[in-house]
Amino acid sequence: MITKTFGEPGRPGKKLIIESLGPKELKYAKEYTDFINSLIAENAKILMNRKQTVKEETEFVKGAIKKTKEKKKIYLIAKDGKKVVANTSFEVMAYKQNHIARFGIAIRNGYRGMGLGNYMMTEVMKLAKTRLKPTPKLFRLEVLENNKPAIALYKKMGFKIVAKLPKHIQDKGKLVAEYVMIKDVK
Ligand SMILES: CC(C)(COP(=O)(O)OP(=O)(O)OC[C@H]1O[C@@H](n2cnc3c(N)ncnc32)[C@H](O)[C@@H]1OP(=O)(O)O)[C@@H](O)C(=O)NCCC(=O)NCCS
């Protein structure tokens, strides 16, 4: 667990705790539900579009804890006090694709643009290389074609667009293409 301050120079920053997901987080299922539902409420460019119940989110967190124990997943969270403000993960894919780890990230509105995405992605990539089993040879992610901040971040981190899947995501009444991006693990 580390505590780090994020923000623009000259302005009071936000002191956040960043840690790996563990069993004690089950106590905070309500805060996790609140986080995912805040993203759904603002129609963020993530796949999910239906608010989650605390029960559903508890099951999700339990599953993530189990996969973490099995070294199939790395899951980092950022908190502002008890409030969950970001998550990021890599998960090992199945069977003949288990050399690939799939990435995801979401930062809560109000906590973006202050370097948190950059920091969390850098950290989770380091952990994915050392902790996941089997050790990944390739990182993969999917992103909406019109998610400019995310694509800029991923390119900065060395990911390249390798495929465009037309009409793959419903976004504000339109069918938007999805990009597949990959990065070799060195
Ligand atoms: C995309 C997201 C993860 C970026 O995280 P963040 O904490 O806002 O990003 P940071 O402040 O660390 O900035 C990192 C880089 O992202 C890019 N970026 C961030 N905000 C941006 C913006 N408004 N416009 C363009 N690029 C932007 C830049 O490349 C930036 O690097 P720079 O500061 O050197 O220019 C965050 O906006 C988010 O979670 N959005 C909602 C959910 C989502 O879209 N998740 C991704 C689904 S694939």
Coordinates of C-alpha atoms and ligand atoms in Angstrom, one line a residue:
M1 CA 0.0 0.0 0.0
I2 CA 1.3 3.5 -0.8
T3 CA 0.0 7.0 -0.2
K4 CA 0.7 9.5 -2.9
T5 CA -0.6 13.0 -3.7
F6 CA -2.0 13.8 -7.2
G7 CA -2.8 17.2 -8.7
E8 CA -1.6 20.1 -10.7
P9 CA 1.4 22.1 -9.5
G10 CA 0.4 25.0 -7.4
R11 CA -3.0 23.6 -6.4
P12 CA -3.9 21.5 -3.3
G13 CA -3.5 17.9 -4.4
K14 CA -5.5 14.8 -3.5
K15 CA -3.8 12.4 -1.1
L16 CA -4.8 8.9 -2.3
I17 CA -4.1 5.4 -1.1
I18 CA -3.1 2.9 -3.8
E19 CA -3.2 -0.8 -3.0
S20 CA -3.8 -4.3 -4.3
L21 CA -7.2 -5.8 -3.9
G22 CA -7.4 -8.2 -0.9
P23 CA -10.1 -9.9 1.2
K24 CA -10.5 -7.0 3.6
E25 CA -12.0 -5.0 0.7
L26 CA -15.2 -7.1 0.9
K27 CA -16.2 -4.8 3.8
Y28 CA -16.3 -1.9 1.4
A29 CA -18.6 -3.5 -1.2
K30 CA -20.9 -0.5 -1.0
E31 CA -18.0 1.9 -1.9
Y32 CA -17.1 -0.4 -4.8
T33 CA -20.7 -0.4 -6.0
D34 CA -20.8 3.4 -5.7
F35 CA -17.7 3.7 -7.8
I36 CA -18.9 1.5 -10.7
N37 CA -22.3 3.1 -10.6
S38 CA -20.8 6.6 -10.8
L39 CA -19.1 5.6 -14.1
I40 CA -22.4 4.1 -15.4
A41 CA -24.3 7.2 -14.3
E42 CA -22.0 9.5 -16.3
N43 CA -22.1 7.1 -19.3
A44 CA -18.3 6.7 -19.2
K45 CA -16.7 4.9 -22.2
I46 CA -16.7 1.5 -20.5
L47 CA -18.6 -1.6 -21.5
M48 CA -21.0 -1.8 -18.6
N49 CA -24.2 0.2 -18.9
R50 CA -26.4 -1.2 -16.1
K51 CA -26.1 -0.1 -12.5
Q52 CA -24.9 -2.8 -10.2
T53 CA -26.4 -3.9 -7.0
V54 CA -24.2 -4.3 -3.9
K55 CA -24.8 -8.1 -4.2
E56 CA -23.6 -8.1 -7.8
E57 CA -20.6 -6.0 -6.9
T58 CA -19.8 -8.2 -3.9
E59 CA -19.7 -11.2 -6.3
F60 CA -17.4 -9.3 -8.6
V61 CA -15.0 -8.3 -5.9
K62 CA -15.0 -11.9 -4.5
G63 CA -14.2 -13.2 -8.0
A64 CA -11.4 -10.7 -8.4
I65 CA -9.9 -11.7 -5.0
K66 CA -10.0 -15.4 -5.9
K67 CA -8.3 -14.7 -9.3
T68 CA -5.7 -12.6 -7.5
K69 CA -4.9 -15.5 -5.1
E70 CA -4.5 -17.8 -8.1
K71 CA -2.2 -15.3 -9.8
K72 CA -4.6 -14.9 -12.7
K73 CA -5.3 -11.3 -12.0
I74 CA -3.6 -8.1 -10.7
Y75 CA -6.1 -5.6 -9.4
L76 CA -5.0 -2.2 -8.1
I77 CA -7.4 0.3 -6.5
A78 CA -7.0 4.0 -5.5
K79 CA -9.0 5.4 -2.6
D80 CA -9.7 8.9 -1.3
G81 CA -10.4 8.0 2.3
K82 CA -13.0 5.2 2.0
K83 CA -14.2 6.5 -1.4
V84 CA -13.0 4.2 -4.3
V85 CA -11.7 6.6 -7.0
A86 CA -9.9 4.3 -9.5
N87 CA -9.3 0.7 -10.5
T88 CA -7.0 -1.0 -12.9
S89 CA -6.3 -4.6 -13.7
F90 CA -4.6 -7.2 -15.9
E91 CA -6.2 -10.6 -16.2
V92 CA -4.7 -13.7 -17.8
M93 CA -6.8 -15.0 -20.7
A94 CA -7.9 -18.6 -21.0
Y95 CA -6.4 -21.8 -22.5
K96 CA -4.4 -21.2 -25.7
Q97 CA -4.5 -17.5 -25.0
N98 CA -3.0 -17.7 -21.5
H99 CA 0.1 -15.9 -22.7
I100 CA -2.0 -12.8 -23.0
A101 CA -3.0 -10.5 -20.1
R102 CA -6.0 -8.2 -20.7
F103 CA -6.0 -4.7 -19.3
G104 CA -8.7 -2.4 -17.9
I105 CA -8.7 1.0 -16.1
A106 CA -11.3 3.5 -14.9
I107 CA -10.7 6.7 -13.0
R108 CA -13.6 8.4 -11.2
N109 CA -14.9 11.7 -12.6
G110 CA -13.2 14.5 -10.5
Y111 CA -9.9 12.5 -10.3
R112 CA -8.9 12.5 -14.0
G113 CA -6.2 14.6 -15.7
M114 CA -4.0 14.7 -12.6
G115 CA -1.6 11.8 -13.5
L116 CA -3.5 9.0 -11.7
G117 CA -4.2 7.0 -14.8
N118 CA -0.5 7.3 -15.8
Y119 CA 0.7 6.2 -12.4
M120 CA -1.7 3.3 -12.0
M121 CA -1.1 1.9 -15.4
T122 CA 2.7 2.1 -15.0
E123 CA 2.4 0.3 -11.6
V124 CA 0.0 -2.4 -12.7
M125 CA 2.1 -3.2 -15.8
K126 CA 5.1 -3.8 -13.5
L127 CA 3.1 -6.0 -11.3
A128 CA 1.6 -8.0 -14.2
K129 CA 5.1 -8.8 -15.4
T130 CA 6.2 -10.2 -12.1
R131 CA 3.2 -11.7 -10.4
L132 CA 0.9 -13.2 -13.0
K133 CA 1.2 -16.9 -13.9
P134 CA 2.0 -17.8 -16.6
T135 CA 4.2 -14.7 -17.1
P136 CA 2.5 -12.7 -19.9
K137 CA 4.1 -12.4 -23.3
L138 CA 1.5 -9.9 -24.6
F139 CA -0.7 -7.2 -23.1
R140 CA -4.0 -6.6 -24.8
L141 CA -6.9 -4.1 -24.3
E142 CA -9.9 -2.8 -26.1
V143 CA -11.0 0.8 -26.3
L144 CA -13.7 2.9 -28.0
E145 CA -12.5 4.6 -31.1
N146 CA -13.7 8.0 -29.7
N147 CA -12.1 7.6 -26.3
K148 CA -9.3 10.1 -27.0
P149 CA -7.8 10.4 -23.5
A150 CA -7.6 6.6 -23.1
I151 CA -6.0 6.1 -26.5
A152 CA -3.5 8.8 -25.8
L153 CA -2.6 7.2 -22.5
Y154 CA -2.3 3.7 -24.1
K155 CA -0.1 4.9 -26.9
K156 CA 2.1 6.7 -24.4
M157 CA 2.5 3.4 -22.6
G158 CA 3.6 1.6 -25.8
F159 CA 0.4 0.0 -27.0
K160 CA -0.4 -0.1 -30.7
I161 CA -3.7 -0.3 -32.5
V162 CA -3.8 -3.6 -34.4
A163 CA -7.5 -4.0 -35.2
K164 CA -10.6 -1.9 -35.6
L165 CA -13.9 -3.7 -35.0
P166 CA -16.7 -1.6 -36.7
K167 CA -20.0 -0.9 -35.0
H168 CA -18.9 -2.8 -31.8
I169 CA -20.1 -0.6 -29.0
Q170 CA -23.3 1.3 -28.3
D171 CA -22.3 4.8 -27.3
K172 CA -24.9 7.6 -26.8
G173 CA -27.3 6.2 -29.5
K174 CA -24.6 5.4 -32.1
L175 CA -22.6 2.2 -33.0
V176 CA -19.0 3.1 -32.5
A177 CA -15.9 1.1 -33.5
E178 CA -13.7 -0.5 -31.0
Y179 CA -9.9 -0.7 -31.3
V180 CA -7.9 -3.7 -30.1
M181 CA -4.4 -2.5 -28.9
I182 CA -1.5 -4.7 -28.0
K183 CA 2.0 -4.4 -26.5
D184 CA 4.8 -7.0 -26.4
V185 CA 5.9 -7.7 -22.8
K186 CA 9.7 -7.3 -22.5
Ligands
LIG1 C1 -8.7 7.3 -19.7 C2 -8.3 7.5 -18.2 C3 -8.0 6.2 -17.6 C4 -7.1 8.4 -18.2 O1 -6.7 8.6 -16.8 P1 -6.3 10.0 -16.2 O2 -5.9 9.8 -14.8 O3 -7.3 11.0 -16.5 O4 -5.0 10.3 -17.1 P2 -3.6 11.1 -16.6 O5 -4.0 12.3 -15.9 O6 -2.7 10.1 -15.9 O7 -3.0 11.4 -18.0 C5 -2.3 10.4 -18.7 C6 -2.3 10.6 -20.2 O8 -3.6 10.4 -20.7 C7 -3.9 11.2 -21.7 N1 -5.0 12.1 -21.4 C8 -5.5 12.3 -20.1 N2 -6.6 13.2 -20.2 C9 -6.7 13.5 -21.5 C10 -7.5 14.4 -22.2 N3 -8.5 15.1 -21.6 N4 -7.4 14.5 -23.6 C11 -6.4 13.8 -24.2 N5 -5.5 13.0 -23.6 C12 -5.7 12.9 -22.2 C13 -2.6 12.0 -22.0 O9 -1.8 11.3 -22.9 C14 -2.0 12.0 -20.6 O10 -0.6 12.1 -20.7 P3 0.0 13.6 -20.6 O11 -0.5 14.2 -19.3 O12 1.5 13.3 -20.6 O13 -0.4 14.4 -21.8 C15 -9.5 8.2 -17.5 O14 -9.8 9.4 -18.1 C16 -10.7 7.4 -17.3 O15 -10.8 6.5 -16.5 N6 -11.8 7.7 -18.0 C17 -13.1 7.1 -17.8 C18 -13.1 5.6 -18.0 C19 -12.4 5.1 -19.3 O16 -12.5 5.7 -20.3 N7 -11.7 4.1 -19.1 C20 -10.9 3.5 -20.2 C21 -11.8 2.5 -20.9 S1 -10.9 1.7 -22.2

